[in-house]
Tab-separated table of C-alpha atoms in Angstrom:
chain	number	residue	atom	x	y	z
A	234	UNK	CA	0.000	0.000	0.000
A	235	UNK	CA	1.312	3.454	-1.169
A	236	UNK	CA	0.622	5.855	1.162
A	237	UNK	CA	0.715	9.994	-0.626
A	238	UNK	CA	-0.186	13.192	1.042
A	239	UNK	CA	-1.432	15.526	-1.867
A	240	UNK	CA	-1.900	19.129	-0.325
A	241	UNK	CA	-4.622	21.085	-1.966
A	242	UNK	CA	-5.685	24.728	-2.247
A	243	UNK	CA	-2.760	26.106	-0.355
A	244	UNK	CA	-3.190	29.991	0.580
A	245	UNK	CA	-0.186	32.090	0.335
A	246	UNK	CA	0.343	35.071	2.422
A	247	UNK	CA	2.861	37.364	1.114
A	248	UNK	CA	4.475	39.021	3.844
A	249	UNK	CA	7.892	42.038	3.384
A	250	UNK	CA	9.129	44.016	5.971
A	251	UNK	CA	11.092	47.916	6.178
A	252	UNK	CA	9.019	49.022	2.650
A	253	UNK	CA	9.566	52.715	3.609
A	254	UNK	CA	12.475	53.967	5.593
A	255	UNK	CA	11.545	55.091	9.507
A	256	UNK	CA	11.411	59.143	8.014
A	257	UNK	CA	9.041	58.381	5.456
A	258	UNK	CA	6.519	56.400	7.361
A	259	UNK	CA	6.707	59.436	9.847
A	260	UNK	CA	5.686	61.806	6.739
A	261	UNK	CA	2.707	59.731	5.976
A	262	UNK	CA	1.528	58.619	9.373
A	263	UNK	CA	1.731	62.399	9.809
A	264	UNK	CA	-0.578	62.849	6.604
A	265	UNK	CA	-3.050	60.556	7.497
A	266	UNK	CA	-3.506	61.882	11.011
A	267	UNK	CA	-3.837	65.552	9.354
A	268	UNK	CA	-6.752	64.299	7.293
A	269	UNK	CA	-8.257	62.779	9.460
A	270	UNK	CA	-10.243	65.320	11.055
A	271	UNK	CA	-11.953	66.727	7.856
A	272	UNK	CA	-13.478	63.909	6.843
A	273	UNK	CA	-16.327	61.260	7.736
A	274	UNK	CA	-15.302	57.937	8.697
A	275	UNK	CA	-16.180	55.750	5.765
A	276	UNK	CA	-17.268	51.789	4.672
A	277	UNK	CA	-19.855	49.729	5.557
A	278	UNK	CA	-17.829	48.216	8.723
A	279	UNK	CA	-19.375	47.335	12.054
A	280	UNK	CA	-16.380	48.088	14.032
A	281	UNK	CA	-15.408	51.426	15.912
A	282	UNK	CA	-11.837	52.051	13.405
A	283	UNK	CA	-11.474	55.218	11.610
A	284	UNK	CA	-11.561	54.665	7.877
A	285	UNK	CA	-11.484	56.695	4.669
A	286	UNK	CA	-12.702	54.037	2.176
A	287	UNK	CA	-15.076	55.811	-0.036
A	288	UNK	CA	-13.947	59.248	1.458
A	289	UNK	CA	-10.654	59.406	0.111
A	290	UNK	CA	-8.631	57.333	-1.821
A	291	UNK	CA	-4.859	57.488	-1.260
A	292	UNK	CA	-4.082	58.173	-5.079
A	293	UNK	CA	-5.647	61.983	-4.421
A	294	UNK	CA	-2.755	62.723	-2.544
A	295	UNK	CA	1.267	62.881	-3.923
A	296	UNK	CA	2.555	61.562	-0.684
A	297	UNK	CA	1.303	58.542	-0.767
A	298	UNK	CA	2.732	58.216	-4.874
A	299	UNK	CA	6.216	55.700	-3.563
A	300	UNK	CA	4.088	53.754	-1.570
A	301	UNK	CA	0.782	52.916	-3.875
A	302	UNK	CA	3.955	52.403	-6.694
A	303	UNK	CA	5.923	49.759	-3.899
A	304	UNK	CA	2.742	48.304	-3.582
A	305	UNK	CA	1.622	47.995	-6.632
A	306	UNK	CA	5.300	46.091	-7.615
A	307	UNK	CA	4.986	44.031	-4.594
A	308	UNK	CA	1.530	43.121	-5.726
A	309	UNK	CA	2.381	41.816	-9.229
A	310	UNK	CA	5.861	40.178	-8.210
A	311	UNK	CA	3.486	37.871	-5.778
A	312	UNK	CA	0.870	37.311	-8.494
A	313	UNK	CA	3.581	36.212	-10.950
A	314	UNK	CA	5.588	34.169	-7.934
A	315	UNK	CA	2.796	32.494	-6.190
A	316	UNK	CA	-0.123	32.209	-8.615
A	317	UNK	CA	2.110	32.185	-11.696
A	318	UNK	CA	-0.565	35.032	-12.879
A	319	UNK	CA	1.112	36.858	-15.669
A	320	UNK	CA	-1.523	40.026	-15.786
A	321	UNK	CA	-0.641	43.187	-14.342
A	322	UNK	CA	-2.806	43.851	-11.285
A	323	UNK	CA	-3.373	47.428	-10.252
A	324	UNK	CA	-5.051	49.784	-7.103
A	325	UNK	CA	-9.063	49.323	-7.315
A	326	UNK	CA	-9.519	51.683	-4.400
A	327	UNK	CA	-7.455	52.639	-1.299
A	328	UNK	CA	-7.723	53.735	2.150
A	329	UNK	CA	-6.553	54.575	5.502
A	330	UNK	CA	-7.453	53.556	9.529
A	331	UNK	CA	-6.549	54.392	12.561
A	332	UNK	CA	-6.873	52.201	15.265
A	333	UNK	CA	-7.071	53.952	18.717
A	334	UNK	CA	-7.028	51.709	22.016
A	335	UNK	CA	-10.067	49.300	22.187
A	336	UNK	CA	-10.803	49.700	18.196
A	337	UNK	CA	-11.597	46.667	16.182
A	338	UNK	CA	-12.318	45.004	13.058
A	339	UNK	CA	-15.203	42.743	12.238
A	340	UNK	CA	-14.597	39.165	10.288
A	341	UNK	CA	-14.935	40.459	6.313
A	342	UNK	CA	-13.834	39.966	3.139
A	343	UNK	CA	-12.992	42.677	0.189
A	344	UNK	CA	-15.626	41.491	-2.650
A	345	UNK	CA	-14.812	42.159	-6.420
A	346	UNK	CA	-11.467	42.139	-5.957
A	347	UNK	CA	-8.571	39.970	-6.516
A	348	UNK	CA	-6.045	40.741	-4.081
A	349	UNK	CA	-6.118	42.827	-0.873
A	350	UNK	CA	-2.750	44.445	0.394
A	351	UNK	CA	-2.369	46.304	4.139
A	352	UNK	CA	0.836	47.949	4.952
A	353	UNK	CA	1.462	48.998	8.401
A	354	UNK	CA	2.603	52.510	9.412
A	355	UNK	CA	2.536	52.556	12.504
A	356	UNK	CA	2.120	49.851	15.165
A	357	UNK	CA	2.380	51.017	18.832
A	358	UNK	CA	2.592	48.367	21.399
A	359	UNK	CA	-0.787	46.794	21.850
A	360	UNK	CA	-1.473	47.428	18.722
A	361	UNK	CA	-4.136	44.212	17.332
A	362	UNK	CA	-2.910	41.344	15.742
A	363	UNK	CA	-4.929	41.036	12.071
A	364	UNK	CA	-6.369	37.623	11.846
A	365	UNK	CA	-6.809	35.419	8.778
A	366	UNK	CA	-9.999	32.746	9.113
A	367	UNK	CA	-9.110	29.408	7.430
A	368	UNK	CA	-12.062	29.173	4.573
A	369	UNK	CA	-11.345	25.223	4.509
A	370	UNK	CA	-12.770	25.393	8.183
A	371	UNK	CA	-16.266	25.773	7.949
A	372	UNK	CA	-17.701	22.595	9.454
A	373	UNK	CA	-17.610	20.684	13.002
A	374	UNK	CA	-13.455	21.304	14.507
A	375	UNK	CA	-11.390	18.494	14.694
A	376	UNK	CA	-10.938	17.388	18.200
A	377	UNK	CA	-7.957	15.846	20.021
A	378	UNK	CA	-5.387	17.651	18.406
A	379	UNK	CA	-1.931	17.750	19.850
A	380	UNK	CA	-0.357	20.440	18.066
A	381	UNK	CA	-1.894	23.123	15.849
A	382	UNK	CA	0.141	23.685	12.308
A	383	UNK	CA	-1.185	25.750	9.161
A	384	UNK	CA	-3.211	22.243	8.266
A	385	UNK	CA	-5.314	22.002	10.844
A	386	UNK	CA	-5.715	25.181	12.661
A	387	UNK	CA	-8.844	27.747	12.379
A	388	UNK	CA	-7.152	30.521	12.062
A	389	UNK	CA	-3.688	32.590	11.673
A	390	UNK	CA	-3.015	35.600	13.791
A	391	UNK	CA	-0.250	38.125	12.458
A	392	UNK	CA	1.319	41.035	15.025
A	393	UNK	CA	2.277	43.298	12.455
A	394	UNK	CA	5.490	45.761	12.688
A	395	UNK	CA	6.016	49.347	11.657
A	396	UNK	CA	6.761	48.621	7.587
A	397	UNK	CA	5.718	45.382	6.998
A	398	UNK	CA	3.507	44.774	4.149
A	399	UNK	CA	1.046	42.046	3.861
A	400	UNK	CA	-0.664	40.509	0.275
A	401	UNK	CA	-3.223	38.138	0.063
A	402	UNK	CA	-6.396	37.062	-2.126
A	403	UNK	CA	-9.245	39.144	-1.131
A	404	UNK	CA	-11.458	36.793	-0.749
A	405	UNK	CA	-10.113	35.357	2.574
A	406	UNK	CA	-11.688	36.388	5.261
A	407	UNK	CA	-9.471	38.183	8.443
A	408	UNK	CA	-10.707	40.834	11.155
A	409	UNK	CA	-8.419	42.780	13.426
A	410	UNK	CA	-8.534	42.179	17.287
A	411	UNK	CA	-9.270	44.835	19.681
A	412	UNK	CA	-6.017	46.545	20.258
A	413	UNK	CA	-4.800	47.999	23.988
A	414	UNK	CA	-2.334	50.978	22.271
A	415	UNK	CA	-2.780	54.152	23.753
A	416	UNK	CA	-1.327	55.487	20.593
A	417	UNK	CA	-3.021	55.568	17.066
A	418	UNK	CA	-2.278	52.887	15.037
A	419	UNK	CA	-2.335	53.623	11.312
A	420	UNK	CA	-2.472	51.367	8.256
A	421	UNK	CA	-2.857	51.527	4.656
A	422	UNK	CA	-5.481	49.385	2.966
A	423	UNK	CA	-5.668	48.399	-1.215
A	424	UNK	CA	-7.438	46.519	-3.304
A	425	UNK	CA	-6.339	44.978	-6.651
A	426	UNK	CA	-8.673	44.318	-10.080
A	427	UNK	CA	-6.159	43.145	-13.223
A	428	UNK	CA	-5.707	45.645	-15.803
């Protein structure tokens, strides 16, 4: 008897760190935190983070040019690399949120869109982890396990760092846990339709 494990589906999460130098995320954590204040909070969230999705889009605004561009490379290099996707993919809409202390973000995913992309600006300490919900998971748990791995586990919690970038396909679902900071913490958030 031949005995084969054949792994199927496998989700990637693309995952860089130090995009921007330590000066430049100051100059757009700066940015964000000036516009802030002049305008609504935005989406169709059920959470308590500040957002500007539908209330402005990060390509209005020059400073934010290198890092949409960084993105935008990082974006297709992972397409190419992990799905072997040989389109160019490019920004469907962008936004910005700041997390203050006890701020959260609901399970969702980012529909008619191909790949999602959050880089992190700033993450104080306490700052919450982003969580990614395993869609093979949807029925009964196993039970006994010794030792949870990326096969059998729910879920995958990520404690992001000032400059790291994450990638994945929009359609898997993540949320972002309460966070304790008692300063803001600000991301950028993309989606990605191909050209």
């Amino acid at each position: 008897m031949n005995r084969e494990l054949i792994y199927l589906f496998q989700i990637p999460l693309y995952q860089t760190q130090n995009v921007l130098s330590h000066s430049e995320n100051d100059d757009i954590k700066n940015k964000v935190l000036d516009i802030a204040p002049s305008i609504d909070t935005g989406g169709d969230w059920n959470c308590n983070t500040f957002n500007s999705m539908g209330k402005f889009d990060l390509r209005q605004d020059q400073m934010f040019s290198k890092i949409n561009e960084t993105i935008i490379e990082n974006v297709n290099y992972f397409s190419r690399d992990s799905y072997n996707s040989f389109v160019d993919y490019k920004i469907l809409d962008s936004w910005f949120n700041i997390s203050s202390e006890n701020c959260y973000q609901e399970y969702h995913m980012h529909a008619d869109s191909v790949f999602s992309a959050v880089y992190y600006v700033r993450c104080p300490s306490g700052s919450g982890d982003i969580v990614f919900d395993n869609p093979q998971d949807q029925m009964i748990s196993l039970k006994n396990v010794d030792e949870m791995h990326s096969v059998n586990s729910n879920f995958f919690a990520y404690t992001p760092s000032e400059g790291d970038l994450l990638i994945f396909r929009s359609s898997l679902r993540h949320m972002v846990k309460m966070g304790y900071n008692k300063e803001p913490r600000v991301s950028l958030a993309y989606n990605f339709i191909a050209c």
